[in-house]
Amino acid sequence: MPEALVERARDALDNAYTPYSEYTVGAALRTADGTVFVGCNIENANYSNSLHAEEVAIAEAVKNGHTEFDRIVVTSGARDGVTPCGMCRQTLAEFADEDLEIVCDLGGEETAEYTLGELLPNTISLDTLEAAAEQRDAEE
């Protein structure tokens, strides 16, 4: 179990801003060079402007010049094995390949582990968009 990353994700829960759902989420994202960035969810009264823990961690990493990741740990205050939502999976896919390790906290020392490819097969990518553009051009 990636204990250090789980602890970093759990520590991030302390900073979550969740006055509406009271469902705290923390994430710890490890870059290819071993640097770790954490994030927590930040809710907003209109809900659609809320930020997810994973995207906060990704934004912090990218802001600091990191765009290659090898593992992310996600936890919630409920320790229910929460996985990244579809939006966060797509954002992760922008910077990581299908082998990205996603570790979900089940509480205690228990985790569930997935790869990004398992959770988001056939992702939309630059290659997907370029192939679609080529196909459109060929049909014109």
JSON list of C-alpha atoms in Angstrom, two decimals:
[
{"chain": "A", "resi": 1, "resn": "MET", "atom": "CA", "xyz": [0.00, 0.00, 0.00]},
{"chain": "A", "resi": 2, "resn": "PRO", "atom": "CA", "xyz": [1.35, 3.46, -0.83]},
{"chain": "A", "resi": 3, "resn": "GLU", "atom": "CA", "xyz": [1.09, 4.56, 2.81]},
{"chain": "A", "resi": 4, "resn": "ALA", "atom": "CA", "xyz": [2.82, 7.92, 2.45]},
{"chain": "A", "resi": 5, "resn": "LEU", "atom": "CA", "xyz": [0.55, 9.03, -0.40]},
{"chain": "A", "resi": 6, "resn": "VAL", "atom": "CA", "xyz": [-2.56, 7.82, 1.42]},
{"chain": "A", "resi": 7, "resn": "GLU", "atom": "CA", "xyz": [-1.55, 9.89, 4.45]},
{"chain": "A", "resi": 8, "resn": "ARG", "atom": "CA", "xyz": [-0.96, 12.96, 2.28]},
{"chain": "A", "resi": 9, "resn": "ALA", "atom": "CA", "xyz": [-4.42, 12.55, 0.72]},
{"chain": "A", "resi": 10, "resn": "ARG", "atom": "CA", "xyz": [-6.00, 12.07, 4.14]},
{"chain": "A", "resi": 11, "resn": "ASP", "atom": "CA", "xyz": [-4.22, 15.16, 5.46]},
{"chain": "A", "resi": 12, "resn": "ALA", "atom": "CA", "xyz": [-5.66, 17.18, 2.56]},
{"chain": "A", "resi": 13, "resn": "LEU", "atom": "CA", "xyz": [-9.16, 16.43, 3.87]},
{"chain": "A", "resi": 14, "resn": "ASP", "atom": "CA", "xyz": [-8.54, 18.97, 6.64]},
{"chain": "A", "resi": 15, "resn": "ASN", "atom": "CA", "xyz": [-8.62, 21.79, 4.09]},
{"chain": "A", "resi": 16, "resn": "ALA", "atom": "CA", "xyz": [-11.71, 20.69, 2.18]},
{"chain": "A", "resi": 17, "resn": "TYR", "atom": "CA", "xyz": [-14.48, 23.28, 1.95]},
{"chain": "A", "resi": 18, "resn": "THR", "atom": "CA", "xyz": [-17.75, 21.33, 1.92]},
{"chain": "A", "resi": 19, "resn": "PRO", "atom": "CA", "xyz": [-20.54, 23.32, 3.56]},
{"chain": "A", "resi": 20, "resn": "TYR", "atom": "CA", "xyz": [-23.21, 21.85, 1.26]},
{"chain": "A", "resi": 21, "resn": "SER", "atom": "CA", "xyz": [-22.49, 18.14, 0.91]},
{"chain": "A", "resi": 22, "resn": "GLU", "atom": "CA", "xyz": [-20.24, 17.71, 3.94]},
{"chain": "A", "resi": 23, "resn": "TYR", "atom": "CA", "xyz": [-18.46, 15.06, 1.82]},
{"chain": "A", "resi": 24, "resn": "THR", "atom": "CA", "xyz": [-14.74, 15.77, 2.01]},
{"chain": "A", "resi": 25, "resn": "VAL", "atom": "CA", "xyz": [-12.34, 14.46, -0.63]},
{"chain": "A", "resi": 26, "resn": "GLY", "atom": "CA", "xyz": [-8.56, 14.60, -0.68]},
{"chain": "A", "resi": 27, "resn": "ALA", "atom": "CA", "xyz": [-6.07, 13.63, -3.36]},
{"chain": "A", "resi": 28, "resn": "ALA", "atom": "CA", "xyz": [-2.31, 13.14, -3.50]},
{"chain": "A", "resi": 29, "resn": "LEU", "atom": "CA", "xyz": [-0.79, 13.17, -6.98]},
{"chain": "A", "resi": 30, "resn": "ARG", "atom": "CA", "xyz": [2.76, 11.90, -7.54]},
{"chain": "A", "resi": 31, "resn": "THR", "atom": "CA", "xyz": [4.69, 13.21, -10.51]},
{"chain": "A", "resi": 32, "resn": "ALA", "atom": "CA", "xyz": [7.12, 11.16, -12.58]},
{"chain": "A", "resi": 33, "resn": "ASP", "atom": "CA", "xyz": [10.03, 12.63, -10.59]},
{"chain": "A", "resi": 34, "resn": "GLY", "atom": "CA", "xyz": [8.42, 11.79, -7.24]},
{"chain": "A", "resi": 35, "resn": "THR", "atom": "CA", "xyz": [7.12, 15.25, -6.32]},
{"chain": "A", "resi": 36, "resn": "VAL", "atom": "CA", "xyz": [3.72, 15.11, -4.61]},
{"chain": "A", "resi": 37, "resn": "PHE", "atom": "CA", "xyz": [0.92, 17.65, -4.96]},
{"chain": "A", "resi": 38, "resn": "VAL", "atom": "CA", "xyz": [-2.25, 17.48, -2.89]},
{"chain": "A", "resi": 39, "resn": "GLY", "atom": "CA", "xyz": [-5.74, 18.80, -3.41]},
{"chain": "A", "resi": 40, "resn": "CYS", "atom": "CA", "xyz": [-9.06, 18.90, -1.63]},
{"chain": "A", "resi": 41, "resn": "ASN", "atom": "CA", "xyz": [-12.58, 19.54, -2.85]},
{"chain": "A", "resi": 42, "resn": "ILE", "atom": "CA", "xyz": [-13.87, 23.10, -2.71]},
{"chain": "A", "resi": 43, "resn": "GLU", "atom": "CA", "xyz": [-17.63, 23.46, -3.02]},
{"chain": "A", "resi": 44, "resn": "ASN", "atom": "CA", "xyz": [-19.59, 26.41, -4.32]},
{"chain": "A", "resi": 45, "resn": "ALA", "atom": "CA", "xyz": [-23.25, 27.24, -3.72]},
{"chain": "A", "resi": 46, "resn": "ASN", "atom": "CA", "xyz": [-24.08, 26.78, -7.41]},
{"chain": "A", "resi": 47, "resn": "TYR", "atom": "CA", "xyz": [-22.38, 23.33, -7.40]},
{"chain": "A", "resi": 48, "resn": "SER", "atom": "CA", "xyz": [-21.14, 23.55, -11.01]},
{"chain": "A", "resi": 49, "resn": "ASN", "atom": "CA", "xyz": [-18.29, 25.83, -9.92]},
{"chain": "A", "resi": 50, "resn": "SER", "atom": "CA", "xyz": [-17.12, 23.36, -7.30]},
{"chain": "A", "resi": 51, "resn": "LEU", "atom": "CA", "xyz": [-13.59, 22.03, -7.64]},
{"chain": "A", "resi": 52, "resn": "HIS", "atom": "CA", "xyz": [-12.71, 18.39, -7.21]},
{"chain": "A", "resi": 53, "resn": "ALA", "atom": "CA", "xyz": [-9.71, 17.32, -5.14]},
{"chain": "A", "resi": 54, "resn": "GLU", "atom": "CA", "xyz": [-8.05, 15.62, -8.10]},
{"chain": "A", "resi": 55, "resn": "GLU", "atom": "CA", "xyz": [-8.31, 18.66, -10.35]},
{"chain": "A", "resi": 56, "resn": "VAL", "atom": "CA", "xyz": [-6.96, 20.93, -7.59]},
{"chain": "A", "resi": 57, "resn": "ALA", "atom": "CA", "xyz": [-3.92, 18.63, -7.25]},
{"chain": "A", "resi": 58, "resn": "ILE", "atom": "CA", "xyz": [-3.45, 18.48, -11.04]},
{"chain": "A", "resi": 59, "resn": "ALA", "atom": "CA", "xyz": [-3.71, 22.27, -11.34]},
{"chain": "A", "resi": 60, "resn": "GLU", "atom": "CA", "xyz": [-1.12, 22.77, -8.62]},
{"chain": "A", "resi": 61, "resn": "ALA", "atom": "CA", "xyz": [1.25, 20.31, -10.31]},
{"chain": "A", "resi": 62, "resn": "VAL", "atom": "CA", "xyz": [0.86, 21.88, -13.75]},
{"chain": "A", "resi": 63, "resn": "LYS", "atom": "CA", "xyz": [1.20, 25.36, -12.27]},
{"chain": "A", "resi": 64, "resn": "ASN", "atom": "CA", "xyz": [4.57, 24.21, -10.93]},
{"chain": "A", "resi": 65, "resn": "GLY", "atom": "CA", "xyz": [5.74, 22.80, -14.26]},
{"chain": "A", "resi": 66, "resn": "HIS", "atom": "CA", "xyz": [4.84, 19.12, -13.85]},
{"chain": "A", "resi": 67, "resn": "THR", "atom": "CA", "xyz": [2.84, 17.34, -16.54]},
{"chain": "A", "resi": 68, "resn": "GLU", "atom": "CA", "xyz": [3.84, 13.69, -16.07]},
{"chain": "A", "resi": 69, "resn": "PHE", "atom": "CA", "xyz": [2.21, 11.64, -13.32]},
{"chain": "A", "resi": 70, "resn": "ASP", "atom": "CA", "xyz": [2.50, 8.03, -12.22]},
{"chain": "A", "resi": 71, "resn": "ARG", "atom": "CA", "xyz": [0.11, 7.64, -9.26]},
{"chain": "A", "resi": 72, "resn": "ILE", "atom": "CA", "xyz": [-2.80, 9.38, -7.58]},
{"chain": "A", "resi": 73, "resn": "VAL", "atom": "CA", "xyz": [-4.44, 8.49, -4.28]},
{"chain": "A", "resi": 74, "resn": "VAL", "atom": "CA", "xyz": [-8.02, 9.56, -3.64]},
{"chain": "A", "resi": 75, "resn": "THR", "atom": "CA", "xyz": [-9.73, 9.44, -0.27]},
{"chain": "A", "resi": 76, "resn": "SER", "atom": "CA", "xyz": [-12.87, 10.73, 1.35]},
{"chain": "A", "resi": 77, "resn": "GLY", "atom": "CA", "xyz": [-13.83, 11.42, 4.92]},
{"chain": "A", "resi": 78, "resn": "ALA", "atom": "CA", "xyz": [-16.10, 8.38, 4.65]},
{"chain": "A", "resi": 79, "resn": "ARG", "atom": "CA", "xyz": [-13.18, 6.14, 3.53]},
{"chain": "A", "resi": 80, "resn": "ASP", "atom": "CA", "xyz": [-15.56, 4.57, 1.02]},
{"chain": "A", "resi": 81, "resn": "GLY", "atom": "CA", "xyz": [-13.17, 3.86, -1.84]},
{"chain": "A", "resi": 82, "resn": "VAL", "atom": "CA", "xyz": [-14.26, 6.88, -3.87]},
{"chain": "A", "resi": 83, "resn": "THR", "atom": "CA", "xyz": [-12.81, 6.92, -7.39]},
{"chain": "A", "resi": 84, "resn": "PRO", "atom": "CA", "xyz": [-12.20, 9.98, -9.56]},
{"chain": "A", "resi": 85, "resn": "CYS", "atom": "CA", "xyz": [-15.32, 11.09, -11.42]},
{"chain": "A", "resi": 86, "resn": "GLY", "atom": "CA", "xyz": [-15.48, 11.01, -15.20]},
{"chain": "A", "resi": 87, "resn": "MET", "atom": "CA", "xyz": [-14.41, 14.64, -15.54]},
{"chain": "A", "resi": 88, "resn": "CYS", "atom": "CA", "xyz": [-11.35, 14.06, -13.35]},
{"chain": "A", "resi": 89, "resn": "ARG", "atom": "CA", "xyz": [-10.51, 10.86, -15.22]},
{"chain": "A", "resi": 90, "resn": "GLN", "atom": "CA", "xyz": [-10.51, 12.78, -18.50]},
{"chain": "A", "resi": 91, "resn": "THR", "atom": "CA", "xyz": [-8.33, 15.50, -16.98]},
{"chain": "A", "resi": 92, "resn": "LEU", "atom": "CA", "xyz": [-5.89, 12.87, -15.71]},
{"chain": "A", "resi": 93, "resn": "ALA", "atom": "CA", "xyz": [-5.83, 11.35, -19.22]},
{"chain": "A", "resi": 94, "resn": "GLU", "atom": "CA", "xyz": [-4.62, 14.68, -20.59]},
{"chain": "A", "resi": 95, "resn": "PHE", "atom": "CA", "xyz": [-1.35, 14.21, -18.70]},
{"chain": "A", "resi": 96, "resn": "ALA", "atom": "CA", "xyz": [-1.03, 10.48, -18.03]},
{"chain": "A", "resi": 97, "resn": "ASP", "atom": "CA", "xyz": [-1.29, 7.30, -20.02]},
{"chain": "A", "resi": 98, "resn": "GLU", "atom": "CA", "xyz": [-3.58, 4.38, -19.33]},
{"chain": "A", "resi": 99, "resn": "ASP", "atom": "CA", "xyz": [-1.06, 2.88, -16.87]},
{"chain": "A", "resi": 100, "resn": "LEU", "atom": "CA", "xyz": [-1.49, 5.69, -14.32]},
{"chain": "A", "resi": 101, "resn": "GLU", "atom": "CA", "xyz": [-2.07, 4.04, -10.94]},
{"chain": "A", "resi": 102, "resn": "ILE", "atom": "CA", "xyz": [-5.22, 5.18, -9.15]},
{"chain": "A", "resi": 103, "resn": "VAL", "atom": "CA", "xyz": [-5.37, 4.16, -5.49]},
{"chain": "A", "resi": 104, "resn": "CYS", "atom": "CA", "xyz": [-8.68, 4.53, -3.64]},
{"chain": "A", "resi": 105, "resn": "ASP", "atom": "CA", "xyz": [-8.76, 4.59, 0.15]},
{"chain": "A", "resi": 106, "resn": "LEU", "atom": "CA", "xyz": [-11.03, 2.03, 1.81]},
{"chain": "A", "resi": 107, "resn": "GLY", "atom": "CA", "xyz": [-9.98, 2.97, 5.35]},
{"chain": "A", "resi": 108, "resn": "GLY", "atom": "CA", "xyz": [-7.42, 1.56, 7.73]},
{"chain": "A", "resi": 109, "resn": "GLU", "atom": "CA", "xyz": [-4.72, 0.03, 5.58]},
{"chain": "A", "resi": 110, "resn": "GLU", "atom": "CA", "xyz": [-7.11, -1.14, 2.85]},
{"chain": "A", "resi": 111, "resn": "THR", "atom": "CA", "xyz": [-7.09, 0.29, -0.66]},
{"chain": "A", "resi": 112, "resn": "ALA", "atom": "CA", "xyz": [-8.47, -0.56, -4.08]},
{"chain": "A", "resi": 113, "resn": "GLU", "atom": "CA", "xyz": [-6.13, -0.04, -7.02]},
{"chain": "A", "resi": 114, "resn": "TYR", "atom": "CA", "xyz": [-6.98, 0.58, -10.64]},
{"chain": "A", "resi": 115, "resn": "THR", "atom": "CA", "xyz": [-5.29, 1.91, -13.73]},
{"chain": "A", "resi": 116, "resn": "LEU", "atom": "CA", "xyz": [-6.64, 4.90, -15.58]},
{"chain": "A", "resi": 117, "resn": "GLY", "atom": "CA", "xyz": [-7.22, 2.64, -18.58]},
{"chain": "A", "resi": 118, "resn": "GLU", "atom": "CA", "xyz": [-9.49, 0.42, -16.50]},
{"chain": "A", "resi": 119, "resn": "LEU", "atom": "CA", "xyz": [-11.54, 3.36, -15.27]},
{"chain": "A", "resi": 120, "resn": "LEU", "atom": "CA", "xyz": [-11.56, 5.27, -18.58]},
{"chain": "A", "resi": 121, "resn": "PRO", "atom": "CA", "xyz": [-11.07, 3.06, -21.63]},
{"chain": "A", "resi": 122, "resn": "ASN", "atom": "CA", "xyz": [-10.91, 4.65, -25.08]},
{"chain": "A", "resi": 123, "resn": "THR", "atom": "CA", "xyz": [-10.36, 8.15, -23.77]},
{"chain": "A", "resi": 124, "resn": "ILE", "atom": "CA", "xyz": [-10.62, 11.28, -25.86]},
{"chain": "A", "resi": 125, "resn": "SER", "atom": "CA", "xyz": [-7.11, 12.44, -26.68]},
{"chain": "A", "resi": 126, "resn": "LEU", "atom": "CA", "xyz": [-5.23, 14.69, -29.07]},
{"chain": "A", "resi": 127, "resn": "ASP", "atom": "CA", "xyz": [-4.79, 11.64, -31.31]},
{"chain": "A", "resi": 128, "resn": "THR", "atom": "CA", "xyz": [-8.57, 11.05, -31.28]},
{"chain": "A", "resi": 129, "resn": "LEU", "atom": "CA", "xyz": [-9.27, 14.65, -32.25]},
{"chain": "A", "resi": 130, "resn": "GLU", "atom": "CA", "xyz": [-6.61, 14.67, -34.98]},
{"chain": "A", "resi": 131, "resn": "ALA", "atom": "CA", "xyz": [-7.97, 11.42, -36.46]},
{"chain": "A", "resi": 132, "resn": "ALA", "atom": "CA", "xyz": [-11.48, 12.88, -36.52]},
{"chain": "A", "resi": 133, "resn": "ALA", "atom": "CA", "xyz": [-10.22, 16.03, -38.24]},
{"chain": "A", "resi": 134, "resn": "GLU", "atom": "CA", "xyz": [-8.38, 13.96, -40.85]},
{"chain": "A", "resi": 135, "resn": "GLN", "atom": "CA", "xyz": [-11.51, 11.92, -41.49]},
{"chain": "A", "resi": 136, "resn": "ARG", "atom": "CA", "xyz": [-13.60, 15.10, -41.95]},
{"chain": "A", "resi": 137, "resn": "ASP", "atom": "CA", "xyz": [-11.01, 16.52, -44.34]},
{"chain": "A", "resi": 138, "resn": "ALA", "atom": "CA", "xyz": [-10.98, 13.30, -46.36]},
{"chain": "A", "resi": 139, "resn": "GLU", "atom": "CA", "xyz": [-14.78, 13.36, -46.65]},
{"chain": "A", "resi": 140, "resn": "GLU", "atom": "CA", "xyz": [-14.89, 16.94, -47.98]}
]
